[in-house]
XYZ file of C-alpha atoms in Angstrom:
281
model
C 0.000 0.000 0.000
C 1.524 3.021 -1.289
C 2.171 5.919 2.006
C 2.631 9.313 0.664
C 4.825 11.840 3.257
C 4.441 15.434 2.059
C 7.083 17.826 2.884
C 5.345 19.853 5.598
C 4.961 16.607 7.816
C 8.770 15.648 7.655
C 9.989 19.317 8.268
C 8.155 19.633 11.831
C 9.382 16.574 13.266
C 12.949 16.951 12.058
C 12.938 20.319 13.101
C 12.032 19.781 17.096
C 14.324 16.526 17.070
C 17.028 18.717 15.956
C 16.034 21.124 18.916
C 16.058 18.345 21.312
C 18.778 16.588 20.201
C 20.980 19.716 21.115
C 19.864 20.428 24.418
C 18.987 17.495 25.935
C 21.011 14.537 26.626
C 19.129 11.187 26.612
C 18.518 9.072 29.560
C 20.696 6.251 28.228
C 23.663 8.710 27.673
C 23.530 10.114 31.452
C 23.500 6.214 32.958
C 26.640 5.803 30.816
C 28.297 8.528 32.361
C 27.386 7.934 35.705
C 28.506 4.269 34.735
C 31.749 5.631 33.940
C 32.052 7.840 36.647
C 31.737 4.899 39.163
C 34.449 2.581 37.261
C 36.558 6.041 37.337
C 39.367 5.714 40.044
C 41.412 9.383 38.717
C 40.295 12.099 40.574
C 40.600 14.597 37.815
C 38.688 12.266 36.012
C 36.303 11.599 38.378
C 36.038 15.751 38.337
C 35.329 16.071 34.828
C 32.721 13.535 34.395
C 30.654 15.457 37.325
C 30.937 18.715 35.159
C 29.841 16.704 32.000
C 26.990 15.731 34.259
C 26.112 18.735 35.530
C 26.568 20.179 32.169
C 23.783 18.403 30.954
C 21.249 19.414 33.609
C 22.439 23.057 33.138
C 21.336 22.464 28.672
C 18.151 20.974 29.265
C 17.055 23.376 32.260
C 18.560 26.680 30.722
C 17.419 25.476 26.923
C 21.035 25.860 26.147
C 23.238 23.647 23.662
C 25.046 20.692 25.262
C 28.334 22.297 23.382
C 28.737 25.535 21.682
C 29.876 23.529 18.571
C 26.388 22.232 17.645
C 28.075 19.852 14.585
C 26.847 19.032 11.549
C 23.524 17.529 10.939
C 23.373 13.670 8.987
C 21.050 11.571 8.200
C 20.918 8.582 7.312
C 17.485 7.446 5.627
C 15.741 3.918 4.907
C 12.845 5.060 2.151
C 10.223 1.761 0.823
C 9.865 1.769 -2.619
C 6.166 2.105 -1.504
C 6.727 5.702 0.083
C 6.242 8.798 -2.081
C 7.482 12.024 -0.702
C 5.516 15.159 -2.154
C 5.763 18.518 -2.340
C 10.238 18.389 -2.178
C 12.667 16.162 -1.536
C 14.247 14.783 1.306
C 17.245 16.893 1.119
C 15.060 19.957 0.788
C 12.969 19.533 3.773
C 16.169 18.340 6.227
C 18.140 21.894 5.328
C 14.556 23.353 6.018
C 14.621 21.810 9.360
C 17.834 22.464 10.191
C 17.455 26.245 9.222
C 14.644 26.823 11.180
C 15.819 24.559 14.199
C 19.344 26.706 14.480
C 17.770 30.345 13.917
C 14.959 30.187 16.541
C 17.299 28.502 19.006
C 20.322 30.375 18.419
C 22.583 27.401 17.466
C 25.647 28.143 16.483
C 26.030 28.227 12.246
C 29.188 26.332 11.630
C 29.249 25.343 7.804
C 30.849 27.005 5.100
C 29.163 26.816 1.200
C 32.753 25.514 0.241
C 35.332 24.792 2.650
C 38.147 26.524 0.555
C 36.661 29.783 -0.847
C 33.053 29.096 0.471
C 31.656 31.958 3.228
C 29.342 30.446 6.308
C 26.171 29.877 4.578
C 24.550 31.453 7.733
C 21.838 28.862 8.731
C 23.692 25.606 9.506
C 22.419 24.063 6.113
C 23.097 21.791 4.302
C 22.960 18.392 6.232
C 24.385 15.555 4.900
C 22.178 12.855 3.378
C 22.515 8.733 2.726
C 19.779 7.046 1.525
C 18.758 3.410 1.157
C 16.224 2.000 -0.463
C 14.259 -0.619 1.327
C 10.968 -2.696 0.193
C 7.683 -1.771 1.597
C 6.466 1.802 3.041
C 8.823 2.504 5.782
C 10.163 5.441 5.783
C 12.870 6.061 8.505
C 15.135 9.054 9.474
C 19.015 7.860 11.789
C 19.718 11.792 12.736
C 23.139 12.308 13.866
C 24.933 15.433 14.760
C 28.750 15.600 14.960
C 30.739 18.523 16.115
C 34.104 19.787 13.806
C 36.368 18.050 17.119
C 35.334 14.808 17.169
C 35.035 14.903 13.227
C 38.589 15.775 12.586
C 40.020 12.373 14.607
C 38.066 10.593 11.183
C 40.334 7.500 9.649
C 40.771 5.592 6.761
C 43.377 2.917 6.044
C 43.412 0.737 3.249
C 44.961 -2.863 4.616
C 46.266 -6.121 3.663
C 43.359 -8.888 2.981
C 43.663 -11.769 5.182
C 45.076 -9.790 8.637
C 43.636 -10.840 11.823
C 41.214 -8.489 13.607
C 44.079 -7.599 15.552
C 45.991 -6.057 13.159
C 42.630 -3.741 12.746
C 42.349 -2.946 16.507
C 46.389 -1.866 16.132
C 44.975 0.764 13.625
C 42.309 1.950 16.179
C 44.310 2.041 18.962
C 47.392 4.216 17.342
C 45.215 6.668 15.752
C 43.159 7.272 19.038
C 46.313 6.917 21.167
C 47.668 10.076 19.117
C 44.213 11.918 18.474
C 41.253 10.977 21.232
C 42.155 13.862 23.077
C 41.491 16.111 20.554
C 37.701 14.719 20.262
C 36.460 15.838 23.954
C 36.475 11.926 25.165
C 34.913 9.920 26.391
C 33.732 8.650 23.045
C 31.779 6.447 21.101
C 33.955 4.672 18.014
C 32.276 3.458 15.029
C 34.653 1.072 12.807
C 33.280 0.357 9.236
C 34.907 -2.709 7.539
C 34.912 -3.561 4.063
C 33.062 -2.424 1.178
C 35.135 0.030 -0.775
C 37.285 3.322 0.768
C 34.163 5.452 0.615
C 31.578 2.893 1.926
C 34.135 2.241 4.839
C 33.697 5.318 5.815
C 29.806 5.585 5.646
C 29.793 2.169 7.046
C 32.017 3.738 10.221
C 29.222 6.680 10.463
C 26.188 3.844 10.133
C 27.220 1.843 13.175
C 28.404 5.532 14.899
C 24.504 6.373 14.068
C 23.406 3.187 16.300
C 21.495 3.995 19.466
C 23.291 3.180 22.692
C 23.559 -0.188 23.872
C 23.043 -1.443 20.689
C 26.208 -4.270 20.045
C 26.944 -6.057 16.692
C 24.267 -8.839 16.266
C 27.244 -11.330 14.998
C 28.840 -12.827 18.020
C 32.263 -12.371 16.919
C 32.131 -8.398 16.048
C 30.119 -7.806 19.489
C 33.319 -9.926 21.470
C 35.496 -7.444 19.489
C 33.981 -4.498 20.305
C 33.968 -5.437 23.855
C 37.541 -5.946 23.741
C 38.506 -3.344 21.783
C 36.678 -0.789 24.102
C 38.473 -2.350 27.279
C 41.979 -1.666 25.371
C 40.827 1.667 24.700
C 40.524 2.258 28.193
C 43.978 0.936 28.864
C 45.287 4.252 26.752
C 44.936 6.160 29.905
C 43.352 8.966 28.424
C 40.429 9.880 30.339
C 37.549 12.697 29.657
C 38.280 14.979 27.749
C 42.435 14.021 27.839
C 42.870 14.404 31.766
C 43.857 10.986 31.923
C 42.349 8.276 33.493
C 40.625 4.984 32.955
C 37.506 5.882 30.789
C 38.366 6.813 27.158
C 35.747 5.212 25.146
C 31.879 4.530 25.975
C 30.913 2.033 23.249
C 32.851 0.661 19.973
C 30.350 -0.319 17.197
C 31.594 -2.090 14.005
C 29.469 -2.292 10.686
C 31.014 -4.841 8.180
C 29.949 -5.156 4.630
C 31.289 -7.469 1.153
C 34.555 -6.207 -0.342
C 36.966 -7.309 -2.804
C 39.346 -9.797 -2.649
C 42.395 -7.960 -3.121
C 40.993 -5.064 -0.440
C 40.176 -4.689 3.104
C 39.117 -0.985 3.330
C 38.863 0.112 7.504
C 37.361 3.480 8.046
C 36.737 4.645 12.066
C 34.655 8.016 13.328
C 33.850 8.806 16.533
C 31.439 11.273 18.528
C 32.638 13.348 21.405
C 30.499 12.989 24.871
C 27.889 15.002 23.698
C 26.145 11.853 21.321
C 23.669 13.333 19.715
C 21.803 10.700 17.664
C 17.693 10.236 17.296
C 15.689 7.668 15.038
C 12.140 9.542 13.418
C 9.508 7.305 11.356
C 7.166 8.002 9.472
C-alpha cells in the first residue's frame, strides 16, 4: 500500500528533534556517564565527568546547547519503494529543518558553502544525506549530529586482505592513542569494515549512528567491540584528555562485502555530547 509523506509533515518533526537533540542529553547517555564515573578511580577524572553531568542538567534546564559547537547535521534514511514524498525532496525539507531549528534557538552556524573559498552559509544548512532504499512503506530518518572536534580524529586505512582483527584494533588504537584527546572523550567509536574506501567510511558513520547499547548482532564483532573498548581504556586517556581509565563509551563495528584484493577500515567517533535520534514516518 503506497504511504505518501508530504514535505510539511517531515519538516516539523525533524525540526524539534534537531532542537532536542541539542539540548537534551538522553537518559541512556547520562546512565553511561554515571557508569563511567563509578568505574573512574582518577580524581581529575572523576572531576570532569561530574561537570559533563552537571553540564547536561544546566542544557536541558537553561534550553542551552550541550556544546557551543552544535556539529553538523546527517542523516541517514531507509525510504520503501512504496513511500512517495511530495511537495520536495528529502534533502530539501532536512536543510529546512535544520534552518529553522538553528535560527529560533540560536545554534551556532558552523558550515561554510565551500570549505576553501566558500563563506558560512549562515543557517547551519546543508545536512548531509545517505539514503537506502528498502521494500515496503517505511520510511525512517538515523539523525546524527557531529561537532568539527570529534570529526577531525576521522580514519581511513586501506589494509592487507587476510590480517587478523588484531591487526585492525592496532589501527584503532594508534590513531586514538595520538588523536582521542582532541575529540572531547569519552567517546563512542564506530569502525566500518569492508566495502570500498568510501563505503568504509559511511559504514564507520552507520554503526556511529546506532542507538546506545546497541552491540553487533554477529557474536564475533560484538566480542570485538567489547575488547577493543576495554583496550581503549587501557590508553589512559580519560575525559576529555585528563587521563584516566575511561576513554571510550561504546565501539560499534558495521562490516559489509569487499573485494578480494581489499580490506578498506574506516573509524569516526562522537565526542560525549552523542547526539543521535531515530524519526519514522
Amino acid at each position: 500500500m503506497m504511504k505518501y509523506i508530504s514535505h510539511e509533515e517531515l519538516i516539523s518533526p525533524l525540526e524539534s528533534a534537531l532542537i532536542e537533540m541539542n539540548i537534551k542529553s538522553p537518559e541512556k547517555l547520562q546512565n553511561c556517564m554515571m557508569g563511567a564515573l563509578t568505574q573512574e578511580k582518577s580524581d581529575p577524572a572523576r572531576e570532569m565527568f561530574s561537570e559533563i553531568l552537571e553540564n547536561y542538567v544546566i542544557a536541558q534546564e537553561e534550553c542551552l546547547p550541550l556544546c557551543q559547537d552544535t556539529g553538523m547535521v546527517m542523516a541517514e534514511v531507509s525510504i520503501g519503494i512504496e513511500v512517495v514524498l511530495t511537495g520536495g525532496t528529502f534533502q530539501e525539507a532536512l536543510n529546512e529543518a535544520i534552518r529553522r531549528a538553528y535560527q529560533k534557538s540560536y545554534f551556532r552556524k558552523s558550515i561554510l558553502s565551500d570549505p576553501l573559498i566558500g563563506k558560512n552559509t549562515g543557517d547551519n544548512t546543508p545536512g548531509i544525506v545517505f539514503i537506502q532504499q528498502t521494500s515496503g512503506n517505511e520510511f525512517r530518518v538515523n539523525l546524527l549530529i557531529k561537532g568539527g572536534g570529534c570529526d577531525n580524529i576521522s580514519a581511513l586505512k586501506m589494509m592487507t586482505p587476510g590480517i587478523a582483527s588484531d591487526e585492525i584494533k592496532k589501527f584503532v588504537l594508534q590513531e586514538l592513542d595520538k588523536n582521542a584527546s582532541r575529540a572531547c572523550p569519552p567517546l563512542i567509536v564506530g569502525i566500518g569494515i569492508g566495502g570500498n574506501a568510501a563505503y568504509a567510511m559511511y559504514l564507520a558513520s552507520r554503526a556511529l549512528g546506532r542507538p546506545l547499547g546497541t552491540p553487533n548482532r554477529c557474536k564475533e564483532y560484538h566480542q570485538w567491540e567489547e575488547q577493543w573498548k576495554n583496550e581503549i581504556n587501557q590508553l589512559g586517556i580519560g575525559p576529555q584528555g585528563v587521563g584516566g581509565k575511561m576513554t571510550c563509551l561504546e565501539v560499534r563495528i558495521e562490516s559489509h562485502p569487499s573485494h578480494i584484493a581489499s580490506l578498506p577500515v574506516g573509524m569516526v567517533c562522537s565526542c560525549h555530547v552523542f547526539r543521535q535520534k531515530m524519526l519514522s514516518w
